[in-house]
Amino acid sequence: MVGKDNLTNEVGTGPGYEAIIIGAGVCGIYLAYRLQQMGLRFTVLERGEDVGGTWYWNRYPGCRFDSESETYGYSFSKELLAEWDWSERFAPREETERYLNHVVAKFDLRQHMRFGATVVSARWDEPGCRWHIKLEDGSELTTRYLLTAVGLLSAPTPPRYAGLETFKGQSFHTYYYPREGVDYSGKRVAVIGTGATGVQLISAIADKVASLTVFQRRPNWCAPLGNGPIEPSEMAAIKERYDEIFARCRATPSGFVHEADPRKMFEVPEEEREAFWNELYNGSGFGIWLGNYKDVLVDEAANAEFSKFVERKIRDRVKDPAIADKLVPKDHGFGTRRVPMETGYYEVYNQDNVRLVDISETPIETITATGIRTVAEDFSFDIIIYATGFDAVTGAFERIEFVGADGLTLKEKWRHGPVAAFGLAVAGFPNMLTVAGPLSGSVATNFPRGIEEAVDWCANFIQHVRSRGHERFEVEQECETAWGEHVQEMARKILFAQQQSWFTGYNSNVDREYEPKAIVYAGGAQRYRKAIGEQAEQGYPDFAFN
Ligand code: NA7
């Protein structure tokens, strides 16, 4: 669909846009709302055929929030909050997609959006003081400001096994799950990957397939989601409490309702500790991760103790001790990588039709025409599903060729790891804001809570620039460097910094020219809010304006 604005703004045929937003997911939608309110001439370019980003693409069974539903909606409109009912504590994908469509319709944002619009390059034109944008379909647009809302987990990475193209059955990455659905009845299905996605998918399809073979390289620490319906009376009560709920989210480092227990684990008697942990395990959401004793994610001894507790749970739930043993992570402690939340995941391995193949012991050699060959065995499948993750945070940027003021590409600039002041602005890339980009405080949080603040900051910033008649802004190099150091310093304080996970830029299917290091801000939402808030209050001292 082509929005009405777009027809007059091809290069040479109109004045160009004041702003272009790339992406119509959770972040791009709210950005569009803010720019529309400010009266900018703008468009949103979206690769998908409709709105939703993550919630548009990931159509695999079991895909749902790990955020409490009532904390995931936008908070900017009381009317919107009052009219939307969530049906489950952790809403399924379909419901979130409906919600985002509702928001777009309610605020009449679709008129600004262009779908099936894949940006291939964005080149800064210094004399013209604007960005030149090229789309895959050959069209070219210009804009004064470029705002990226490209998503953190939107560049999927299939594995690099030989023979991938030779498989004669059906195969796909979870991100590109077939829109028409998949018929699993009577099918022999393989799933490769056991991150948050694989865990959701495996649990959802295990009883629908003839056989399921899970190829696991490294197990993750998973914990029960505790999902359930939200009854109408409960939803009504939630609506009464929205101010309180959002205030609570603002008061926690992660933007979730969960806040760490102020006590250190070893200060608490063992019996009491065990009771608390059982409560967390039988509770819901990320409470077990973010609402644990305050030292569990920072102190190795405390972390090891809690990991032992979760290990016992896994061993209790999986009947075969040898399989249970394979499901227990040995190379990292609980919560030092992203915790997949599950519903009946471990019990799946008690089913006769499910088999776990440990590919750290027997690696995959090749994908064949009929299935998968490991060093030990030839497997035949009808369907192979790759739940192999994403080129997280930077991947979506790198598939667009951004060329900055001095001719350097963003990819080249980020070769040794991404840099961006406050995760929002990159030196050498004027008039561009990387909303929810690498090193920003919006990434490792309850996403809508994080992006609402970042979007508000960006919108106010653009307002500042326009109202003073500036044509160009660029962040100072010193600020970018200092922010990069601060990000790493914060990350060193918690245990995830050295782990191989998407928080640290690790993905075995992508070549990196840097060792794992934080690519998201781990200093907490309050610290981040303070840093960007001070910039705004002081008139953006770390930016140059012309
Ligand atoms: P993740 O968390 O990056 O998980 C990817 C999984 O796929 C993980 O178990 C990987 O094992 C495995 N993987 C990746 N490449 C391969 C190859 N080549 N062979 C075998 N196994 C492989 O991605 P998800 O999609 O699950 O979750 C991403 C985020 O989405 C999640 O954090 C939520 O925020 C939502 P490895 O650990 O690398 O050994």
XYZ file of C-alpha atoms and ligand atoms in Angstrom:
585
model
C 0.000 0.000 0.000
C 1.290 3.464 -0.807
C 0.405 6.253 1.573
C -0.885 9.429 -0.085
C 2.151 11.514 0.877
C 4.580 9.282 -0.888
C 3.504 10.023 -4.400
C 4.799 13.587 -4.397
C 8.131 13.094 -2.750
C 10.248 11.076 -5.097
C 13.593 12.794 -5.680
C 13.156 15.730 -8.035
C 9.366 15.723 -7.873
C 8.731 17.430 -4.572
C 10.289 19.114 -1.609
C 11.325 15.860 0.058
C 10.368 14.793 3.513
C 11.255 16.437 6.744
C 11.558 13.015 8.321
C 11.693 9.399 7.250
C 11.175 6.629 9.755
C 12.478 3.209 8.801
C 10.298 0.518 10.352
C 6.646 0.256 11.390
C 7.018 -1.926 14.461
C 6.333 -0.970 18.075
C 8.932 1.827 17.923
C 8.159 3.140 14.422
C 4.441 3.352 15.171
C 4.935 5.544 18.215
C 7.477 7.683 16.379
C 4.909 8.173 13.620
C 2.346 9.205 16.206
C 4.697 11.818 17.675
C 5.779 13.232 14.320
C 2.185 13.421 13.166
C 1.333 15.377 16.311
C 4.217 17.743 15.616
C 2.945 18.321 12.089
C 6.028 17.070 10.256
C 5.937 16.006 6.633
C 7.153 12.444 7.011
C 6.778 8.885 5.853
C 7.375 5.469 7.367
C 9.136 2.905 5.190
C 8.387 -0.679 6.181
C 9.830 -3.823 4.629
C 6.864 -5.974 5.667
C 3.475 -5.821 4.019
C 1.862 -4.436 7.151
C 2.580 -2.977 10.571
C 3.921 -4.869 13.573
C 7.623 -5.611 13.061
C 8.439 -8.513 15.385
C 4.737 -9.217 15.818
C 4.167 -9.195 12.083
C 7.001 -11.550 11.131
C 7.360 -14.170 13.881
C 4.266 -16.240 13.122
C 5.478 -19.451 14.710
C 3.189 -21.306 17.147
C 3.798 -20.350 20.748
C 5.062 -16.855 19.961
C 3.979 -14.549 22.765
C 5.134 -11.911 25.258
C 7.395 -12.524 28.183
C 6.275 -9.090 29.353
C 3.090 -8.839 31.384
C 0.508 -7.787 28.771
C -0.653 -4.739 30.689
C 2.913 -3.417 30.763
C 3.417 -3.864 27.037
C 0.793 -1.481 25.641
C 1.602 2.142 24.891
C 1.033 4.423 27.839
C 0.626 7.704 25.954
C -3.160 7.616 25.476
C -5.608 7.114 28.331
C -8.345 6.496 25.791
C -6.347 3.723 24.169
C -5.637 2.150 27.556
C -9.296 2.308 28.478
C -10.567 0.652 25.322
C -8.082 -2.194 24.889
C -8.572 -5.525 26.689
C -5.749 -8.032 26.948
C -7.006 -11.602 27.095
C -3.969 -13.347 28.570
C -1.307 -12.398 31.110
C 1.266 -12.853 28.367
C -0.510 -12.115 25.126
C -0.002 -14.288 22.082
C 1.480 -12.785 18.925
C -1.831 -12.564 17.101
C -3.314 -10.385 19.815
C -0.363 -8.010 19.816
C -0.508 -7.712 16.053
C -4.206 -6.847 16.375
C -3.372 -4.313 19.054
C -0.776 -2.569 16.898
C -3.200 -2.473 13.963
C -5.778 -0.969 16.273
C -3.348 1.757 17.373
C -2.448 2.578 13.787
C -6.129 2.792 12.790
C -7.151 4.776 15.847
C -4.547 7.482 15.284
C -4.826 7.408 11.505
C -1.159 6.596 11.010
C -1.474 4.298 8.034
C -1.701 7.272 5.674
C 1.986 7.919 6.380
C 3.136 4.355 5.871
C 4.547 2.641 2.847
C 4.728 -1.158 3.013
C 6.900 -3.577 1.068
C 9.376 -0.694 1.097
C 12.844 -2.122 1.680
C 15.498 0.522 2.184
C 18.781 -0.502 0.569
C 20.816 2.633 1.118
C 20.814 5.956 2.904
C 23.458 8.428 1.820
C 24.128 11.773 3.479
C 24.268 14.640 0.995
C 26.326 17.354 2.679
C 25.684 20.228 0.259
C 21.966 19.478 0.202
C 22.008 18.779 3.946
C 19.694 15.826 3.640
C 19.589 12.065 3.398
C 19.058 10.314 0.066
C 17.194 7.075 0.536
C 17.046 4.304 -2.046
C 14.509 1.522 -1.946
C 14.799 -1.944 -3.389
C 12.105 -1.121 -5.942
C 14.314 1.642 -7.344
C 12.475 4.604 -5.877
C 14.474 7.356 -4.239
C 13.406 9.728 -1.505
C 15.049 12.562 0.354
C 14.629 13.631 3.925
C 16.015 16.186 6.359
C 15.946 13.779 9.322
C 16.366 10.043 9.292
C 14.970 8.024 12.183
C 15.729 4.326 12.334
C 13.254 2.034 14.069
C 14.625 -1.084 12.450
C 14.169 -3.499 15.351
C 16.669 -5.376 17.494
C 15.794 -8.847 16.403
C 14.806 -8.356 12.796
C 17.790 -9.732 10.901
C 17.361 -13.511 11.221
C 20.355 -15.778 10.865
C 19.936 -19.191 9.320
C 22.770 -21.571 10.149
C 25.672 -21.959 7.761
C 25.468 -25.711 7.374
C 26.391 -27.223 4.052
C 23.503 -28.574 2.031
C 20.913 -26.113 3.347
C 19.461 -25.623 -0.128
C 19.338 -29.315 -0.935
C 16.631 -30.265 1.563
C 13.537 -31.419 -0.349
C 11.039 -31.013 2.478
C 9.758 -27.776 3.968
C 12.271 -25.622 5.835
C 12.305 -22.076 7.170
C 13.677 -19.780 9.855
C 11.129 -19.023 12.596
C 11.184 -15.319 11.667
C 9.934 -16.214 8.183
C 7.333 -18.672 9.434
C 4.874 -19.351 6.577
C 1.943 -16.944 6.700
C -0.417 -19.691 5.586
C 0.573 -21.837 8.577
C 2.112 -25.301 8.629
C 0.318 -28.632 8.720
C 2.159 -30.742 11.278
C -0.083 -33.779 11.342
C 1.823 -36.960 10.648
C 5.039 -34.994 10.029
C 8.570 -35.719 11.192
C 9.841 -32.361 12.354
C 13.301 -31.088 13.311
C 13.945 -27.918 15.293
C 17.477 -26.508 15.468
C 18.029 -23.991 18.273
C 16.835 -23.761 21.860
C 16.782 -20.028 22.636
C 13.618 -18.166 23.642
C 12.104 -18.823 20.213
C 12.942 -22.529 20.004
C 11.620 -23.104 23.522
C 8.262 -21.463 22.736
C 7.931 -23.273 19.430
C 8.967 -26.720 20.678
C 6.446 -26.626 23.521
C 3.676 -25.521 21.171
C 4.128 -28.156 18.460
C 5.367 -31.242 20.327
C 1.885 -32.744 20.587
C 0.914 -31.852 17.010
C 3.658 -33.684 15.126
C 4.337 -37.349 14.447
C 7.850 -36.915 15.752
C 9.941 -34.017 16.958
C 13.724 -34.022 17.038
C 15.354 -31.109 18.820
C 18.943 -30.318 17.890
C 20.414 -28.552 20.883
C 23.894 -27.106 20.917
C 23.896 -25.339 24.271
C 20.969 -25.567 26.671
C 19.570 -22.402 28.228
C 18.187 -21.883 31.706
C 14.422 -21.752 31.160
C 11.727 -20.933 33.719
C 7.918 -21.222 33.812
C 6.024 -18.320 32.271
C 2.932 -18.692 34.455
C 0.526 -17.629 31.741
C -3.245 -17.645 32.169
C -6.352 -15.806 31.047
C -7.174 -12.307 32.193
C -10.822 -12.384 33.196
C -12.938 -9.309 32.339
C -13.150 -8.295 36.002
C -9.370 -8.530 36.303
C -8.927 -6.437 33.147
C -11.259 -3.816 34.591
C -9.119 -3.711 37.736
C -5.946 -3.403 35.646
C -7.439 -0.385 33.875
C -7.985 1.278 37.232
C -4.343 0.717 38.121
C -2.593 1.777 34.908
C -0.979 4.861 36.472
C 0.401 2.718 39.267
C 1.559 -0.029 36.867
C 3.467 2.367 34.622
C 4.912 4.188 37.621
C 6.212 0.860 38.874
C 7.750 0.052 35.493
C 9.451 3.448 35.525
C 10.889 2.725 38.942
C 12.649 -0.505 37.958
C 15.939 -0.758 36.027
C 14.378 -3.007 33.403
C 11.003 -1.358 32.801
C 9.220 -4.491 34.010
C 7.084 -4.709 37.126
C 9.713 -6.921 38.736
C 12.325 -5.440 40.988
C 15.215 -7.222 42.678
C 14.828 -8.177 46.326
C 17.078 -5.741 48.225
C 18.639 -8.530 50.293
C 21.729 -10.474 49.357
C 21.110 -14.157 48.915
C 23.571 -15.354 51.570
C 22.008 -13.051 54.172
C 18.800 -15.053 53.979
C 18.451 -18.374 55.857
C 18.461 -21.349 53.531
C 14.885 -22.414 54.266
C 13.494 -18.964 53.653
C 15.528 -18.658 50.502
C 14.177 -21.963 49.180
C 10.609 -20.856 49.899
C 11.175 -17.542 48.107
C 12.691 -19.268 45.118
C 9.793 -21.701 44.928
C 7.445 -18.750 44.984
C 9.346 -17.177 42.100
C 9.437 -20.456 40.181
C 5.687 -20.899 40.589
C 5.059 -17.226 39.920
C 5.012 -15.597 36.541
C 7.065 -13.693 34.032
C 10.579 -12.455 34.581
C 10.097 -12.287 38.373
C 12.475 -15.204 38.724
C 15.132 -13.338 36.740
C 14.650 -9.703 37.688
C 12.896 -10.055 41.041
C 15.486 -12.339 42.614
C 17.946 -11.465 45.402
C 19.998 -8.514 44.295
C 23.300 -10.401 44.085
C 22.076 -13.322 41.972
C 22.973 -11.609 38.704
C 26.169 -9.970 39.918
C 27.868 -12.380 42.289
C 29.121 -15.679 40.925
C 28.666 -17.606 44.164
C 25.070 -16.406 44.584
C 24.396 -17.091 40.946
C 25.800 -20.627 41.236
C 23.580 -21.311 44.240
C 20.445 -20.207 42.430
C 21.469 -22.113 39.304
C 21.597 -25.277 41.462
C 18.011 -24.607 42.557
C 16.822 -24.357 38.940
C 18.865 -27.428 38.019
C 16.948 -29.412 40.653
C 13.690 -28.250 39.071
C 14.787 -29.392 35.634
C 15.854 -32.773 36.955
C 12.515 -33.134 38.773
C 10.552 -32.406 35.641
C 12.422 -34.589 33.150
C 12.014 -38.329 33.779
C 15.110 -39.639 32.020
C 18.165 -38.495 34.038
C 20.433 -38.638 31.004
C 18.139 -36.293 29.053
C 17.703 -34.036 32.078
C 21.466 -33.807 32.327
C 21.709 -32.602 28.730
C 19.101 -29.916 29.424
C 21.078 -28.437 32.305
C 23.438 -25.659 31.192
C 27.032 -26.236 32.307
C 28.763 -23.277 30.707
C 26.859 -20.356 32.204
C 24.771 -19.480 35.220
C 21.072 -18.712 35.392
C 20.124 -15.351 33.916
C 23.502 -14.535 32.410
C 21.949 -15.078 28.990
C 18.363 -14.242 28.065
C 16.050 -16.553 30.059
C 13.557 -18.338 27.794
C 10.169 -18.464 29.504
C 8.337 -21.725 29.020
C 5.056 -23.510 29.378
C 5.564 -27.243 29.730
C 8.901 -27.164 27.914
C 10.755 -29.707 30.027
C 7.808 -32.132 30.065
C 7.994 -32.276 26.259
C 11.100 -34.421 26.670
C 9.017 -37.028 28.541
C 6.940 -37.613 25.410
C 7.669 -40.735 23.338
C 7.576 -38.802 20.070
C 10.265 -36.308 21.138
C 14.000 -36.804 20.937
C 16.810 -34.515 22.046
C 19.998 -34.610 20.014
C 22.974 -32.984 21.679
C 24.935 -31.503 18.806
C 27.696 -30.372 21.098
C 28.513 -34.114 21.295
C 27.500 -35.134 17.784
C 27.710 -32.025 15.585
C 25.645 -31.567 12.471
C 27.745 -32.315 9.391
C 25.321 -31.342 6.696
C 21.722 -30.821 5.748
C 20.788 -33.472 3.214
C 17.999 -33.821 0.659
C 16.045 -35.893 3.162
C 17.061 -34.446 6.500
C 20.046 -33.826 8.740
C 23.301 -35.762 9.053
C 25.274 -35.511 12.262
C 28.660 -37.111 12.725
C 26.815 -40.039 14.318
C 23.545 -40.475 12.447
C 21.431 -39.765 9.387
C 17.982 -38.339 10.215
C 14.994 -38.082 7.859
C 12.498 -35.230 8.197
C 9.523 -33.682 6.455
C 10.082 -30.268 8.009
C 13.202 -28.523 9.364
C 12.716 -25.368 11.424
C 15.646 -23.093 12.126
C 15.196 -21.329 15.461
C 18.755 -20.102 15.177
C 18.372 -16.507 16.273
C 19.308 -13.127 14.934
C 22.124 -10.853 14.000
C 20.851 -8.856 16.937
C 20.737 -5.092 17.317
C 23.241 -4.210 14.570
C 22.125 -6.696 11.890
C 19.146 -4.666 10.713
C 21.387 -1.610 10.324
C 24.032 -3.490 8.423
C 21.743 -4.680 5.684
C 21.182 -1.009 4.757
C 24.162 0.865 3.359
C 24.292 4.008 5.505
C 26.939 6.384 4.178
C 27.832 9.250 6.485
C 29.257 12.743 6.002
C 32.840 11.650 5.333
C 31.902 8.749 3.058
C 32.327 6.121 5.784
C 29.654 3.451 5.980
C 28.013 2.670 9.292
C 29.001 -0.963 8.850
C 32.651 0.010 8.564
C 32.370 2.378 11.520
C 30.859 -0.433 13.614
C 33.361 -3.041 12.468
C 34.902 -3.411 15.912
C 31.567 -3.097 17.690
C 28.772 -0.550 17.473
C 29.228 2.979 18.810
C 26.539 5.589 19.288
C 26.122 8.369 21.832
C 23.326 7.316 24.178
C 22.647 4.650 21.546
C 20.852 7.400 19.663
C 23.294 9.387 17.559
C 26.439 8.488 15.643
C 29.280 10.936 14.999
C 29.708 11.435 11.259
C 26.060 10.616 10.596
C 24.298 13.973 10.850
C 20.540 14.384 11.159
C 20.105 10.718 11.961
C 18.781 9.197 15.185
C 19.196 5.487 15.824
C 16.124 5.104 17.998
C 16.457 1.951 20.105
C 19.766 1.284 18.376
C 22.855 -0.428 19.788
C 24.065 0.808 23.179
C 20.730 2.455 23.841
C 18.895 1.987 27.097
C 15.720 0.968 25.292
C 17.000 -2.393 24.144
C 17.513 -4.506 27.243
C 14.217 -3.413 28.771
C 10.532 -4.056 28.530
C 10.600 -2.754 24.981
C 7.559 -0.427 24.823
C 8.555 1.173 28.096
C 12.076 1.757 26.787
C 11.092 3.032 23.367
C 8.404 5.403 24.609
C 11.072 7.346 26.468
C 13.549 7.209 23.601
C 10.919 8.275 21.071
C 9.789 11.146 23.279
C 13.400 12.254 23.613
C 13.927 12.078 19.829
C 10.689 13.905 19.061
C 11.561 16.676 21.530
C 15.047 16.853 20.082
C 13.710 17.255 16.528
C 11.338 19.905 17.836
C 14.303 21.728 19.383
C 16.252 21.606 16.111
C 13.326 22.804 14.003
C 12.202 25.528 16.336
C 15.660 27.090 16.318
C 15.887 26.970 12.555
C 18.892 24.628 12.527
C 19.391 22.570 9.411
C 21.997 20.142 10.646
C 22.878 18.392 13.864
C 25.650 16.002 14.706
C 26.745 14.464 17.954
C 30.274 15.189 19.193
C 32.826 12.411 18.857
C 33.885 12.793 22.520
C 30.357 12.104 23.678
C 30.105 8.991 21.549
C 33.432 7.702 22.902
C 32.518 8.450 26.508
C 29.145 6.724 26.159
C 30.810 3.640 24.688
C 33.132 3.423 27.687
C 30.270 3.928 30.098
C 28.273 1.119 28.455
C 31.144 -1.343 28.891
C 31.773 -0.187 32.459
C 28.134 -0.818 33.383
C 28.172 -4.215 31.694
C 31.211 -5.326 33.683
C 29.188 -4.976 36.869
C 26.841 -7.798 35.934
C 27.530 -11.351 34.916
C 26.199 -11.261 31.376
C 28.972 -9.076 29.977
C 31.335 -11.896 29.082
C 28.708 -14.454 28.072
C 28.193 -15.403 24.481
C 24.656 -14.189 23.818
C 22.904 -11.660 21.643
C 23.350 -9.039 24.404
C 27.081 -9.208 23.673
C 26.869 -9.386 19.914
C 27.508 -13.123 19.738
C 25.970 -15.163 16.960
C 27.741 -18.207 15.626
C 26.221 -17.648 12.193
C 27.771 -14.208 11.758
C 31.448 -13.280 11.510
C 32.434 -10.598 13.999
C 35.647 -8.685 14.198
C 35.311 -8.204 17.926
C 35.154 -10.314 21.048
C 31.789 -10.456 22.823
C 31.085 -7.140 24.566
C 27.923 -5.379 25.583
C 25.976 -4.022 22.613
C 23.048 -3.014 24.806
C 23.047 -0.670 27.796
C 22.962 -2.509 31.088
C 23.099 0.501 33.389
C 19.352 0.441 33.955
C 16.475 2.600 32.795
C 16.844 5.209 35.551
C 20.477 5.905 34.772
C 19.690 6.037 31.067
C 16.726 8.354 31.618
C 18.957 10.654 33.652
C 21.690 10.731 30.991
C 19.417 11.602 28.090
C 17.261 13.853 30.278
C 20.276 15.948 31.254
C 21.216 16.416 27.603
C 17.762 17.786 26.915
C 17.630 19.999 30.008
C 21.007 21.513 29.195
C 20.093 22.261 25.580
C 21.917 19.266 24.069
C 25.495 20.366 24.854
C 27.035 17.321 23.178
C 25.538 18.112 19.802
C 26.755 20.594 17.205
C 24.058 22.535 15.335
C 24.243 24.571 12.148
P 18.772 -16.940 20.398
O 18.444 -16.639 21.793
O 19.986 -16.300 19.800
O 18.887 -18.522 20.270
C 19.332 -19.136 19.100
C 19.475 -20.607 19.357
O 19.882 -21.248 18.164
C 20.512 -20.956 20.406
O 20.075 -22.078 21.092
C 21.742 -21.273 19.550
O 22.667 -22.121 20.165
C 21.086 -21.969 18.408
N 21.882 -21.909 17.179
C 22.244 -20.809 16.505
N 22.954 -21.152 15.423
C 23.041 -22.496 15.439
C 23.654 -23.425 14.585
N 24.314 -23.032 13.494
N 23.543 -24.724 14.902
C 22.865 -25.114 16.006
N 22.258 -24.289 16.850
C 22.355 -22.977 16.561
O 17.564 -16.569 19.422
P 16.006 -16.714 19.692
O 15.325 -16.466 18.399
O 15.708 -17.973 20.384
O 15.686 -15.572 20.681
C 16.031 -14.241 20.354
C 15.256 -13.285 21.194
O 13.922 -13.188 20.690
C 15.051 -13.654 22.597
O 16.091 -13.328 23.409
C 13.819 -12.853 22.944
O 14.167 -11.563 23.356
C 13.052 -12.808 21.711
P 23.996 -21.512 20.888
O 23.488 -20.903 22.150
O 24.563 -20.463 19.943
O 24.876 -22.649 21.089
